[in-house]
Short mmCIF file of C-alpha atoms in Angstrom, two decimals:
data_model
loop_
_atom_site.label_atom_id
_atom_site.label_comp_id
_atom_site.label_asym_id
_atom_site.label_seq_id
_atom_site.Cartn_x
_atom_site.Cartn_y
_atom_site.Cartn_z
CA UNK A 66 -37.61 100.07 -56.35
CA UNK A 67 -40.80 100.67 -55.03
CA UNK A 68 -42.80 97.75 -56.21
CA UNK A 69 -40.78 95.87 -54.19
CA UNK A 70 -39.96 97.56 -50.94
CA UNK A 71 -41.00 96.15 -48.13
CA UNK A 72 -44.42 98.24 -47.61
CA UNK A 73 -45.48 96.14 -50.87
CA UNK A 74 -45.64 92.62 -48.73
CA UNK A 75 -48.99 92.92 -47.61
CA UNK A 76 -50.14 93.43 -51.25
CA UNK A 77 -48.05 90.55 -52.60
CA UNK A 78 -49.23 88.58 -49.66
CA UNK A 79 -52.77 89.23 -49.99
CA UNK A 80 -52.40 88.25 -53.50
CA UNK A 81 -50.89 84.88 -52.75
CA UNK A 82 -54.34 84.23 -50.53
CA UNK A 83 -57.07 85.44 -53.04
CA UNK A 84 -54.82 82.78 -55.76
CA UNK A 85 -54.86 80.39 -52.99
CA UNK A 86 -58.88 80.40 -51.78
CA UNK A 87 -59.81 80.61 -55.67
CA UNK A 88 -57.50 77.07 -56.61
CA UNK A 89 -59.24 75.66 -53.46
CA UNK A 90 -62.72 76.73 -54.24
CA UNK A 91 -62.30 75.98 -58.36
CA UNK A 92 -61.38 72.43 -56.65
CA UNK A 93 -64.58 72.30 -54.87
CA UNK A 94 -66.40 73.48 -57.99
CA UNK A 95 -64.55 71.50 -60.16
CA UNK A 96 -65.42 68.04 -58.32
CA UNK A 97 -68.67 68.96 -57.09
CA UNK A 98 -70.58 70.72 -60.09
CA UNK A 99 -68.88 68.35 -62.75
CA UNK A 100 -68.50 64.81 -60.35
CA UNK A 101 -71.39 65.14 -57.75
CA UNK A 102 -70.28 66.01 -54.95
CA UNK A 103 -68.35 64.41 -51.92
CA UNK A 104 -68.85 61.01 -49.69
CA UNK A 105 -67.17 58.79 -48.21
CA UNK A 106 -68.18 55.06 -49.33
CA UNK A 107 -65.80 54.09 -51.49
CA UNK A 108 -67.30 55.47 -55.07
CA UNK A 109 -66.21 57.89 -57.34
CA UNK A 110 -67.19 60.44 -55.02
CA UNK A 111 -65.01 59.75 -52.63
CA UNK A 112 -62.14 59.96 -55.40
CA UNK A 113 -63.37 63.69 -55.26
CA UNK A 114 -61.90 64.49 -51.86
CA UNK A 115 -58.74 63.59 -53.14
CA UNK A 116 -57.68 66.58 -55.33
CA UNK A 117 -59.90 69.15 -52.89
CA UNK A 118 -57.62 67.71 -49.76
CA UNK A 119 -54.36 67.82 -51.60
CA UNK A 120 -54.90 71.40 -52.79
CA UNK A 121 -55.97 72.39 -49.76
CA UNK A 122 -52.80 70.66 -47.71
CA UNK A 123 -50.53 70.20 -49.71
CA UNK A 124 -50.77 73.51 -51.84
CA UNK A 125 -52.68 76.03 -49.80
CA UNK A 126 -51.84 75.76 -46.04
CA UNK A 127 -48.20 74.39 -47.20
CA UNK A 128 -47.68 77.93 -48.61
CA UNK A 129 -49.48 79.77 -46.06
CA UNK A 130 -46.55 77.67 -43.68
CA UNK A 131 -43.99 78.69 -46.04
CA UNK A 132 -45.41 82.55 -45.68
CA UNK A 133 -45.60 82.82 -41.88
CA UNK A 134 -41.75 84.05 -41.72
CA UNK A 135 -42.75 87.04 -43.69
CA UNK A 136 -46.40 87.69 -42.63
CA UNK A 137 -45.21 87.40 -39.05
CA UNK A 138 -41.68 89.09 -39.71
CA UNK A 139 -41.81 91.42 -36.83
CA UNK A 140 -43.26 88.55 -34.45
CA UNK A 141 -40.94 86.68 -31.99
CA UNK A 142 -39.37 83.98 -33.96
CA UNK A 143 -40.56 81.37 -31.05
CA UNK A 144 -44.19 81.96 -31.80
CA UNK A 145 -43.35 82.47 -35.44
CA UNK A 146 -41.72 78.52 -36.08
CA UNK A 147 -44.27 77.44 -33.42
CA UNK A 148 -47.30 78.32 -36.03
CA UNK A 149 -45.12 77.63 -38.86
CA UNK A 150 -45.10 73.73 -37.63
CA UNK A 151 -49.04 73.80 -37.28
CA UNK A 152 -49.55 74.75 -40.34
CA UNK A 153 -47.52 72.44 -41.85
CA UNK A 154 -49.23 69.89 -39.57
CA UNK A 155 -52.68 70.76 -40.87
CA UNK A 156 -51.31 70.94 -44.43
CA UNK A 157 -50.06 66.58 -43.10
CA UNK A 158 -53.29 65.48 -42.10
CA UNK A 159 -55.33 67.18 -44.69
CA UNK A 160 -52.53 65.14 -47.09
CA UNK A 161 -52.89 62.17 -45.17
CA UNK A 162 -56.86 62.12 -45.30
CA UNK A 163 -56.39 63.09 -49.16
CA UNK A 164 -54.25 59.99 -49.81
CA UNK A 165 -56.66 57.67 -47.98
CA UNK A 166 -59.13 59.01 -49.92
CA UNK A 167 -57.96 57.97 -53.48
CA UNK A 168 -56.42 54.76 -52.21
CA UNK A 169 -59.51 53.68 -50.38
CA UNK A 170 -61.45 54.32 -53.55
CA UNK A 171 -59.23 52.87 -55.57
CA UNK A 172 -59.18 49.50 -53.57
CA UNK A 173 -62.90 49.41 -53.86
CA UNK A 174 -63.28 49.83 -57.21
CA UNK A 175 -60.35 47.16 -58.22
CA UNK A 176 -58.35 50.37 -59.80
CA UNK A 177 -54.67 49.51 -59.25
CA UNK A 178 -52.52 52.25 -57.08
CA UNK A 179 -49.05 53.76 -57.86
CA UNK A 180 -48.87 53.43 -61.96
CA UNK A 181 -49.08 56.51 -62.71
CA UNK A 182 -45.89 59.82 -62.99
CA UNK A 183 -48.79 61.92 -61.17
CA UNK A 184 -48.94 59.01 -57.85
CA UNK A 185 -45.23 58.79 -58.30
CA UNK A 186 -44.19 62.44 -57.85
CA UNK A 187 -47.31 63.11 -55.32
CA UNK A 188 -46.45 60.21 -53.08
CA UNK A 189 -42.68 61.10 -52.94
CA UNK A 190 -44.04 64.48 -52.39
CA UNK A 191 -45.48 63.31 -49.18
CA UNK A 192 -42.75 61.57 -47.93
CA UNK A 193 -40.28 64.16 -48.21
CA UNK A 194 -42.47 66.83 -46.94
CA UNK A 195 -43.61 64.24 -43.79
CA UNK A 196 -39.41 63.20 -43.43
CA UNK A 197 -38.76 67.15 -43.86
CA UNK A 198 -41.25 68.00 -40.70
CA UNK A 199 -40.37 65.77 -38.84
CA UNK A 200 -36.51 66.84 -39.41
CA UNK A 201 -37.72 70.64 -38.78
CA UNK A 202 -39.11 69.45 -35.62
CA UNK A 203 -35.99 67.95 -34.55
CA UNK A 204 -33.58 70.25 -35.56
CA UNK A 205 -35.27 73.67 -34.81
CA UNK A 206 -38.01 73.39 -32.28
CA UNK A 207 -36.73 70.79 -30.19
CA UNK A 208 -33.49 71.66 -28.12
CA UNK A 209 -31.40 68.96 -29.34
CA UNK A 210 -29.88 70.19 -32.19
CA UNK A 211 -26.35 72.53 -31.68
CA UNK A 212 -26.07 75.90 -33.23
CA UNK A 213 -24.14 74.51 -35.92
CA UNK A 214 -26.62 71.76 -37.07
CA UNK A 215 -29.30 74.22 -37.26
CA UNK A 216 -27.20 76.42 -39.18
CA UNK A 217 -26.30 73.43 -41.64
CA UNK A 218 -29.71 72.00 -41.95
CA UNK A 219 -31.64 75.74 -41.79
CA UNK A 220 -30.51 76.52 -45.97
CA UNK A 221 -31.28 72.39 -46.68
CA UNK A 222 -34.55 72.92 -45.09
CA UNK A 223 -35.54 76.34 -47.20
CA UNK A 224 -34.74 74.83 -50.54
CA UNK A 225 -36.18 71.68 -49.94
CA UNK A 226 -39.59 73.39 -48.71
CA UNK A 227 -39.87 75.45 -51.73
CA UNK A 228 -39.11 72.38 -54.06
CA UNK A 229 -41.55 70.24 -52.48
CA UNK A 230 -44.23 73.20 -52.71
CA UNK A 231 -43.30 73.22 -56.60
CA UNK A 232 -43.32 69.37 -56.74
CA UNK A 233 -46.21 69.37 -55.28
CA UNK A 234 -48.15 71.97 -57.83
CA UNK A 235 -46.44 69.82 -60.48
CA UNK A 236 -48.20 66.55 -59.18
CA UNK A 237 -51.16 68.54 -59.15
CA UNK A 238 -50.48 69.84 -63.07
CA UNK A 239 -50.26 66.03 -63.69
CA UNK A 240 -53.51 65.12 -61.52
CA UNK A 241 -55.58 67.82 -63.29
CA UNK A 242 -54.00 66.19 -66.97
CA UNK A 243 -55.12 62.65 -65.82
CA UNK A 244 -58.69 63.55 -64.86
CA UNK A 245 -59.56 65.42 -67.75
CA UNK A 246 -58.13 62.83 -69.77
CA UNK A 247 -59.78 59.50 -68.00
CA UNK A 248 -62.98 61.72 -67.58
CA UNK A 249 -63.79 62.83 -71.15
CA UNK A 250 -61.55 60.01 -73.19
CA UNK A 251 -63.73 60.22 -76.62
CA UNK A 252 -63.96 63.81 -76.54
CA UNK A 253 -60.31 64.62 -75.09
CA UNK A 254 -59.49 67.17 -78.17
CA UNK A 255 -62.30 69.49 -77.95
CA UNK A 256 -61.84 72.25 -75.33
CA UNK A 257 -64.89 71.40 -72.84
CA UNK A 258 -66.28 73.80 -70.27
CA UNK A 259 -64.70 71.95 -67.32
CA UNK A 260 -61.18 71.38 -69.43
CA UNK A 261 -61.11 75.22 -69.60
CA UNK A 262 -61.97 74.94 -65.51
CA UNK A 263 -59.87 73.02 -64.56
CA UNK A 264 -56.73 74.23 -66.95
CA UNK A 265 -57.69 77.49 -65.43
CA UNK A 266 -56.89 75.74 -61.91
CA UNK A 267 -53.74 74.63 -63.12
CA UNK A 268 -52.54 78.06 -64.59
CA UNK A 269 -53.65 79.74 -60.77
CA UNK A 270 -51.86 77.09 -59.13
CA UNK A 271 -48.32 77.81 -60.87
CA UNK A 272 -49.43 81.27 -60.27
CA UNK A 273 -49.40 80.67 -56.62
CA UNK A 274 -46.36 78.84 -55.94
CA UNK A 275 -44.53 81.48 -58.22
CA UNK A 276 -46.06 84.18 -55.77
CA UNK A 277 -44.80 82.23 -52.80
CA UNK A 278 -41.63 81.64 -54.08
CA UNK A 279 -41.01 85.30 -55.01
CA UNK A 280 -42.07 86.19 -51.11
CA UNK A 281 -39.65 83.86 -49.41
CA UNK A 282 -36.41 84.95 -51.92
CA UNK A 283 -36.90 88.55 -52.11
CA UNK A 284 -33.79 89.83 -49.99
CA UNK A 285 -36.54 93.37 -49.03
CA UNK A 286 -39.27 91.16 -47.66
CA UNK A 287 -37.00 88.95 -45.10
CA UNK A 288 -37.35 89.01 -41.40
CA UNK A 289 -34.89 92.06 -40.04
CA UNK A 290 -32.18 90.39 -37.39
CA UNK A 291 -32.99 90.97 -34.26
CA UNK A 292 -29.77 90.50 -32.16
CA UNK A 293 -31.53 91.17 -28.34
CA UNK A 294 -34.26 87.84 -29.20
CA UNK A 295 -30.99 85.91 -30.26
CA UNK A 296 -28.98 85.96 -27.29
CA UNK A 297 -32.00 85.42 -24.69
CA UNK A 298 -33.78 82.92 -26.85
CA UNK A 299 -31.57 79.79 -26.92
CA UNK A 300 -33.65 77.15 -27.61
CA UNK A 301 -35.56 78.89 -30.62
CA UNK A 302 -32.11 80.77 -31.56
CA UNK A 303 -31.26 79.63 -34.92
CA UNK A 304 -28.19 81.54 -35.67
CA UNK A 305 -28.62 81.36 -39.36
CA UNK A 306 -30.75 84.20 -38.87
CA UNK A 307 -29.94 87.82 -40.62
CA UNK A 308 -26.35 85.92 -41.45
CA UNK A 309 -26.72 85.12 -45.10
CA UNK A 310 -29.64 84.39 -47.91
CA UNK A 311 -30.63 81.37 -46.49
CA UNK A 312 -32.29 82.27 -43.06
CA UNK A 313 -36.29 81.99 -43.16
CA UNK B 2 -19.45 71.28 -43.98
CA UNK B 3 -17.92 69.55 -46.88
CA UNK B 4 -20.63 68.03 -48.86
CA UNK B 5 -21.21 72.23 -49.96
CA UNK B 6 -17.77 73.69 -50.47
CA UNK B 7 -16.57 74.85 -53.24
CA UNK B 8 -14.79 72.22 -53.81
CA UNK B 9 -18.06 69.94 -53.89
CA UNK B 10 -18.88 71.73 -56.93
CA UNK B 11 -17.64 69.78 -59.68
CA UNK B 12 -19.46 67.00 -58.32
CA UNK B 13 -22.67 68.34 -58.48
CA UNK B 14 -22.36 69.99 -62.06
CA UNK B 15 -21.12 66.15 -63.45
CA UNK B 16 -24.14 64.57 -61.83
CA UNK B 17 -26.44 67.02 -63.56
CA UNK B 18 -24.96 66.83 -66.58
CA UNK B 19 -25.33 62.91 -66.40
CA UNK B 20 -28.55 63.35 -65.21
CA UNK B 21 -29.44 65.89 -68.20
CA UNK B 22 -28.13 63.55 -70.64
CA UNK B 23 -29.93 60.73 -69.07
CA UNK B 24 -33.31 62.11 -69.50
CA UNK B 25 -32.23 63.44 -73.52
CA UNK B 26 -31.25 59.50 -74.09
CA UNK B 27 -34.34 58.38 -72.20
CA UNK B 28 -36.65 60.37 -74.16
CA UNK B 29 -34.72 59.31 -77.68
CA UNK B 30 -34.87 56.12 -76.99
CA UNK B 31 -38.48 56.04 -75.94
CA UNK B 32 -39.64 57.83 -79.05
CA UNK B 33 -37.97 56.09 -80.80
CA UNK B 34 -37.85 52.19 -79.72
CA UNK B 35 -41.97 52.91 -79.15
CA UNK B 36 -43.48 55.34 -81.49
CA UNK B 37 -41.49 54.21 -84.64
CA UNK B 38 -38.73 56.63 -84.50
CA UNK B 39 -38.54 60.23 -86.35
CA UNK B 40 -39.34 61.61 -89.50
CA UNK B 41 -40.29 65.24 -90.57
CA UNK B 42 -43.73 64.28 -93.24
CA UNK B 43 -46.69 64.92 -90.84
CA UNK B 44 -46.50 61.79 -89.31
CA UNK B 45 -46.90 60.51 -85.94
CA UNK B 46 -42.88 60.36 -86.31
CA UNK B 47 -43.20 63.89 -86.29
CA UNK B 48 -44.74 63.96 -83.13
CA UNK B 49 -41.78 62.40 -81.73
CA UNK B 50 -39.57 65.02 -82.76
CA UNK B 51 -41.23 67.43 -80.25
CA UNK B 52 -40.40 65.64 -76.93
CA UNK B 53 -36.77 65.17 -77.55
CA UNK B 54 -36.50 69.01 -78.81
CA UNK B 55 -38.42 70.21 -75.71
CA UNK B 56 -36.48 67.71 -73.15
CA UNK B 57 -33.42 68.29 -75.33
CA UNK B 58 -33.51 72.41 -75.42
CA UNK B 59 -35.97 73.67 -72.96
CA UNK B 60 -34.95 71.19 -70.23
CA UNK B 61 -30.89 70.50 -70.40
CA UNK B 62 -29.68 73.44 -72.95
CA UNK B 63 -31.82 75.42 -70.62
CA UNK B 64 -30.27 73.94 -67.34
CA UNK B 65 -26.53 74.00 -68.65
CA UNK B 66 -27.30 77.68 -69.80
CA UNK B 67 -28.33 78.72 -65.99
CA UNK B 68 -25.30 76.74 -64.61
CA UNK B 69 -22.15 78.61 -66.82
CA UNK B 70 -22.17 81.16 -64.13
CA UNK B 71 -21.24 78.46 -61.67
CA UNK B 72 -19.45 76.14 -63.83
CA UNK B 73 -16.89 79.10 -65.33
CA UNK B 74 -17.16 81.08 -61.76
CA UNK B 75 -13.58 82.45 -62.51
CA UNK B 76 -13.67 83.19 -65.93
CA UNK B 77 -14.48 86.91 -67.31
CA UNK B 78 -17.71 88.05 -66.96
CA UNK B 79 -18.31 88.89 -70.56
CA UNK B 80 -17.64 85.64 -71.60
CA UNK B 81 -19.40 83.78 -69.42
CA UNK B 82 -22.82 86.32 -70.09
CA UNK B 83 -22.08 85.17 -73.93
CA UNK B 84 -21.89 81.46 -73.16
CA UNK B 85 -25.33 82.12 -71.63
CA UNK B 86 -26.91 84.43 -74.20
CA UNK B 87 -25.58 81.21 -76.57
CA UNK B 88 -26.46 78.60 -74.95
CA UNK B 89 -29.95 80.04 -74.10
CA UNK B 90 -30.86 80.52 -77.91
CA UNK B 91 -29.43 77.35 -78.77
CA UNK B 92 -32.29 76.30 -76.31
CA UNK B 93 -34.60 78.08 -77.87
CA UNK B 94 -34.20 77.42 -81.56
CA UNK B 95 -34.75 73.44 -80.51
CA UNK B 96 -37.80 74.57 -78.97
CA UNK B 97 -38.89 76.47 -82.05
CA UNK B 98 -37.97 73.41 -83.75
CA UNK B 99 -40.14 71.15 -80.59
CA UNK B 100 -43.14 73.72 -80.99
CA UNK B 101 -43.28 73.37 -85.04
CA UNK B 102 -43.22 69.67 -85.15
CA UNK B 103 -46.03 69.26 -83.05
CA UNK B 104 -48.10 71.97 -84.62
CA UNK B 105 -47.37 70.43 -87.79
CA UNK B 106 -48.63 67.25 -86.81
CA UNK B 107 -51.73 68.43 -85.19
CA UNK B 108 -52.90 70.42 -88.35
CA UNK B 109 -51.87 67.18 -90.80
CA UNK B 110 -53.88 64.52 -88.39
CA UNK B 111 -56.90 67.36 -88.25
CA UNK B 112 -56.20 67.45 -83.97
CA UNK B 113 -56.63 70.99 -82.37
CA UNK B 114 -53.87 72.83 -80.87
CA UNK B 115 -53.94 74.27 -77.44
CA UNK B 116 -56.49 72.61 -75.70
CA UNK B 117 -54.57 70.59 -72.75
CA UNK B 118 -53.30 71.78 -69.85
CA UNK B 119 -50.09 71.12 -70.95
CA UNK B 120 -49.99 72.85 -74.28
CA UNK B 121 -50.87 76.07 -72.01
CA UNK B 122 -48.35 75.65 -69.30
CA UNK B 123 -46.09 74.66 -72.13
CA UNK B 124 -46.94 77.52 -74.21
CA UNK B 125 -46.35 80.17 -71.73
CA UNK B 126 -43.13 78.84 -70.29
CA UNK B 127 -41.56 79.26 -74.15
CA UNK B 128 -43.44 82.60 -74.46
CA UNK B 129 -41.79 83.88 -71.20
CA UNK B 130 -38.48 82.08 -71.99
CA UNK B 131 -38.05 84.33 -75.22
CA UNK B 132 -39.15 87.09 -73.13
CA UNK B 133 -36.48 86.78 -70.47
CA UNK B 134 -33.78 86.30 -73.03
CA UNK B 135 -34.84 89.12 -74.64
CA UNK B 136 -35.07 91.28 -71.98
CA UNK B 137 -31.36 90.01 -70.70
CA UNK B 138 -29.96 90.79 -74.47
CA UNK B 139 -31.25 94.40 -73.61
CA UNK B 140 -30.44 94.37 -70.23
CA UNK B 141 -27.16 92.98 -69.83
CA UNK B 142 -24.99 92.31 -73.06
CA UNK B 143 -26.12 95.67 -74.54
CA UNK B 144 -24.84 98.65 -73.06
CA UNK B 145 -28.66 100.50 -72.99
CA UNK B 146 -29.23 100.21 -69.15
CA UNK B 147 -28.23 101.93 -66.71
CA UNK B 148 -26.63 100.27 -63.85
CA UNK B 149 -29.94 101.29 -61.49
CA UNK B 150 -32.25 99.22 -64.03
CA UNK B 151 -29.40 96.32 -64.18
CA UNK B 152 -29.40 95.84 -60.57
CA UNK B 153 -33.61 96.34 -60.50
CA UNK B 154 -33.75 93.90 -63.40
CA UNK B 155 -30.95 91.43 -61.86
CA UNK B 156 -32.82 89.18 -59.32
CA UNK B 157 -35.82 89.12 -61.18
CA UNK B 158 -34.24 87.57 -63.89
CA UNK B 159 -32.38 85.10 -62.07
CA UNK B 160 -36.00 84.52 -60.29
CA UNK B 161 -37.78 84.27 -63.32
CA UNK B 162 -35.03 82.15 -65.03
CA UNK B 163 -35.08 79.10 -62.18
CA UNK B 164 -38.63 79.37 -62.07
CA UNK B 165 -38.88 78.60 -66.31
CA UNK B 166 -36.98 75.96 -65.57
CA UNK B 167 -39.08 74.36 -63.48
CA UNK B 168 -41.82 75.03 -65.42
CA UNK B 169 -40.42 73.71 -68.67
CA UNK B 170 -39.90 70.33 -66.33
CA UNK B 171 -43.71 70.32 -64.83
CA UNK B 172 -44.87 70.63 -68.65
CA UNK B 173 -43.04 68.06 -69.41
CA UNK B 174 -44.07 65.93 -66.73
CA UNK B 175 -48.20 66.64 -67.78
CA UNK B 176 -46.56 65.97 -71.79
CA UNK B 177 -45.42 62.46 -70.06
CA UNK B 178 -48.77 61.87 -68.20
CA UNK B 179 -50.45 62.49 -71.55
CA UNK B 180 -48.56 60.57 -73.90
CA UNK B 181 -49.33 57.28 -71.69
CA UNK B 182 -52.97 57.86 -71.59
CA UNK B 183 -53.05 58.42 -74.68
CA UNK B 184 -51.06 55.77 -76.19
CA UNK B 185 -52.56 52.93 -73.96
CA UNK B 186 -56.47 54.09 -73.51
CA UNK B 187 -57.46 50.77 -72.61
CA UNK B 188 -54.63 49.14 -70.51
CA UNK B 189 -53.86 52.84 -68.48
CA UNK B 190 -54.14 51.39 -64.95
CA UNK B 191 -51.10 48.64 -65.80
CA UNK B 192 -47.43 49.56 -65.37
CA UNK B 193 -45.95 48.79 -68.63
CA UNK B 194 -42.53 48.61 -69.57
CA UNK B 195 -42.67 51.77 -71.40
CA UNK B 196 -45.36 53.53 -68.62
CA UNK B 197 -42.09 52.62 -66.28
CA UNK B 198 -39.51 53.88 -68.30
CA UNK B 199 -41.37 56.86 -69.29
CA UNK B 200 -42.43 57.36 -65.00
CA UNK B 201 -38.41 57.28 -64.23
CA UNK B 202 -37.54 59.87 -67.04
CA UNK B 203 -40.36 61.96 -64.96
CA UNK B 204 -38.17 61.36 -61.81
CA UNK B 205 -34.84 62.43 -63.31
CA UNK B 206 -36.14 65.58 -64.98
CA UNK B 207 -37.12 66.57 -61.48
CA UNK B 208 -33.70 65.49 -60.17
CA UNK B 209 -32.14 67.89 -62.80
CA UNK B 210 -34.14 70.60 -62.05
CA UNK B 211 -33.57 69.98 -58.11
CA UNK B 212 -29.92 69.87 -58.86
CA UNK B 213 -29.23 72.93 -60.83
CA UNK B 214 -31.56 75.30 -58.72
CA UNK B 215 -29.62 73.97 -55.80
CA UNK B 216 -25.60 74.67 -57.70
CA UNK B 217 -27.18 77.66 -58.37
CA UNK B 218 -29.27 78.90 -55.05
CA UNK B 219 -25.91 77.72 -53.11
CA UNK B 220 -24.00 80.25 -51.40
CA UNK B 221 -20.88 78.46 -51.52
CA UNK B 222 -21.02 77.82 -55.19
CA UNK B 223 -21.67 81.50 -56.04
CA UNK B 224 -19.18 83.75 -58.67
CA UNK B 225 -15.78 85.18 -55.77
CA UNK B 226 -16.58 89.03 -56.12
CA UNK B 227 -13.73 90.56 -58.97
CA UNK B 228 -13.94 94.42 -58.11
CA UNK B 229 -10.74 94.61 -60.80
CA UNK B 230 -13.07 92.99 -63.44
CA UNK B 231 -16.07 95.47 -61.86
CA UNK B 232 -13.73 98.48 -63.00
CA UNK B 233 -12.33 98.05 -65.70
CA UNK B 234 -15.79 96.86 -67.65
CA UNK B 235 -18.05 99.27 -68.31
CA UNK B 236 -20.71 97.27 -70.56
CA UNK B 237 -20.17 94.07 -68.77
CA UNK B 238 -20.59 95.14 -65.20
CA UNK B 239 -23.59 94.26 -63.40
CA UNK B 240 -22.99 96.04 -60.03
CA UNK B 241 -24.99 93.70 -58.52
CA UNK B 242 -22.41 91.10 -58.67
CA UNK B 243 -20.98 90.17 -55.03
CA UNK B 244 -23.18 92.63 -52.90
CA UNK B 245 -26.08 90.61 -52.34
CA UNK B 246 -27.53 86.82 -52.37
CA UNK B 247 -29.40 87.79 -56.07
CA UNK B 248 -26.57 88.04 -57.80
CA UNK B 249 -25.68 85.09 -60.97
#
C-alpha cells in the first residue's frame, strides 16, 4: 500500500525528527521558563540538566542511532554501523553527564539517590544500553566475533535496542510524573499551564518511540541485501543481513 | 542455538505467566495489605479496585491474549483468533471495570479526572485498545475484508497490539510513581517497605512486557505455515500467515 512503500521513509523519517527536536526543545522550555534556567553548582538548577540531557541522549540521538540503518539504507553498511556507534556514543556521554547531573545535585542538597521506580528503570536503562554498546562494539565492529556469533547476537541486539529506547521513554513518563508532582504538591489536581507542558512532552515522546519503532519493523523500509558488499566486506559482513526479520 | 528453539518455548511462556501472575498478586496484596483493601461505596477502597483491574486486564489478560498465537501454534487458526478475540475483551471489560472505579472515586472525593500524565497515557492506550479489537473483529473474525485489506491491516495490528502493551505497562509504571508520592508526601525521598515492594512490581511488569514481545517478535517461536488449513478456510485465512516476518 502506498502509505507505506518505501518512497514514504523520508516522510516518516522526517516526522520522527520534527517529534524529536520539539520533546528536546519543550525540555529546554519546560526547565528553563518554569525552573530558571541551567548551572552547574549544585542547586536546583543543575537538577534541570538532568531531564534536558536524558532526552536529548537517551531519547533523541538513541533513536536517531536506531534510524541510521534506514536513513542510510543504500550506504555501505561499514560506514553505516560506523555512525550508528557514534551516535550511540553521543547519546552515552550526554547520559552520563545527565546522571551526574541529578546525582551531584542530589548529594548537595542531602536528597537521597535511587528510591524512586523512575531512578530504578532509568539507571538500569543505562546499564543495559552502556553493556549493549559495548557488546555491539565487540561483536559487530570489531573482527573478533565469527559469522555465527554475529548472526546469534545481531536479532538479541535489535530487540534489546528497541526495548531500551521504550524503557527509556517510560523512565522519562515516570520523570515527567515525579516533577510535576514534587513541584506543585498542594496544587497537584488542578491542570496547571506547565502540567499541560509537560504532559504534552510526555504524549510526543511515546509518539516518537512509536515512530521509531514502526521505521525499524516495517519489512518495506529495510536495507535491500546487497550480496557483492557481503562477500568483499568481511570484517563489517554480518551475515544476518537480507536473511530473515531480524537484520538492521 | 538452543536457548531460542522451539523447543525453548514452553519455557518462556511459563516464566511469563509466573511473572504475570506475580505482578496481579503483587498489586492485590499491596492494595490491599496498605490501602485497607476493596470495597465498591466511593471510598478510597474503591480506588484500589482500579490498579488490580488495570494490572489484572490491561497488563496480563492483555499479554496472555497476544501470546495464544504462540502458545496454541498448532492448533486451528479459527480457534486460536477466538481465544484472542476472548481473551482480549475479557481484558477489556476489567478495564471498563479499572476505568469506572476510579472515576467513581474521583467524582465522590470531589478530585478531577484527567489531569496527570498518566490518566492521559492511560486513557489513550484503553481508547486505542478498543479500537484495535474492534478493528480485528471487522478485520479478521468477520468475513467483510478482503484478503488485500487483511494482509494491509495484518502487521499493523500486530504493531499496534505490542506497542499497547507496552503502553498499558509505562502507564502503569507513572500510576506506581504516583501512588507513592502521593501516599507518602512527606517521607517521599525514603525507601519504604511498601515504596520497595511497589518499585519491584514496576520491574516485573517490564519483565512481562520484555518477555512476551520477545515469544512473540521470535522467529523461531512463530505459527509452522499450514497451506491445507490456508485452503480449506475461507473466513479464517489471513494470507499473510507464513509469507513474511508480520505475520501472528
Amino acid at each position: 500500500m502506498g502509505w507505506a512503500g518505501v518512497r514514504t521513509l523520508p516522510w516518516y523519517v522526517a516526522g520522527s525528527q520534527v517529534l524529536g527536536v520539539t520533546c528536546v526543545v519543550i525540555t529546554g522550555v519546560w526547565m528553563g521558563h518554569y525552573y530558571g534556567g541551567y548551572a552547574w553548582d549544585g542547586s536546583s538548577q543543575q537538577f534541570n540538566v538532568h531531564p534536558l540531557c536524558m532526552v536529548l541522549g537517551l531519547v533523541f540521538l538513541y533513536g536517531d542511532g536506531v534510524l541510521v540503518y534506514r536513513v542510510f539504507r543504500n550506504e555501505s553498511k561499514r560506514s553505516v554501523k560506523i555512525l550508528h556507534a557514534l551516535l550511540h556514543m553521543m547519546a552515552l556521554i550526554i547520559s552520563i553527564v545527565g546522571l551526574v547531573a541529578v546525582f551531584d545535585y542530589h548529594n548537595s542538597s542531602n536528597i537521597p539517590n535511587m528510591y524512586s521506580l523512575h531512578s530504578w528503570c532509568g539507571m538500569l536503562t543505562f546499564v543495559l544500553f552502556f553493556l549493549q554498546w559495548l557488546l555491539g562494539l565487540a561483536f559487530f565492529l570489531f573482527p573478533w566475533a565469527s559469522t555465527l556469533l554475529r548472526s546469534w547476537y545481531l536479532p538479541l541486539h535489535i530487540f534489546f535496542g528497541l526495548v531500551l529506547l521504550a524503557m527509556a521513554v517510560g523512565s522519562s513518563l515516570m520523570g515527567i510524573t515525579e516533577k510535576l508532582l514534587f513541584s506543585s504538591q498542594s496544587s497537584s489536581s488542578k491542570l496547571a499551564p506547565e502540567a499541560a507542558l509537560a504532559n504534552v512532552l510526555g504524549l510526543l515522546l511515546v509518539c516518537f518511540v512509536i515512530l521509531v519503532g514502526f521505521v525499524v519493523s516495517r519489512e518495506e523500509f529495510r536495507r535491500p541485501p546487497n550480496p557483492e558488499e557481503e562477500a568483499l566486506s568481511v570484517h563489517f559482513n554480518t551475515l544476518g543481513e537480507g536473511s530473515g526479520p531480524s537484520s538492521p
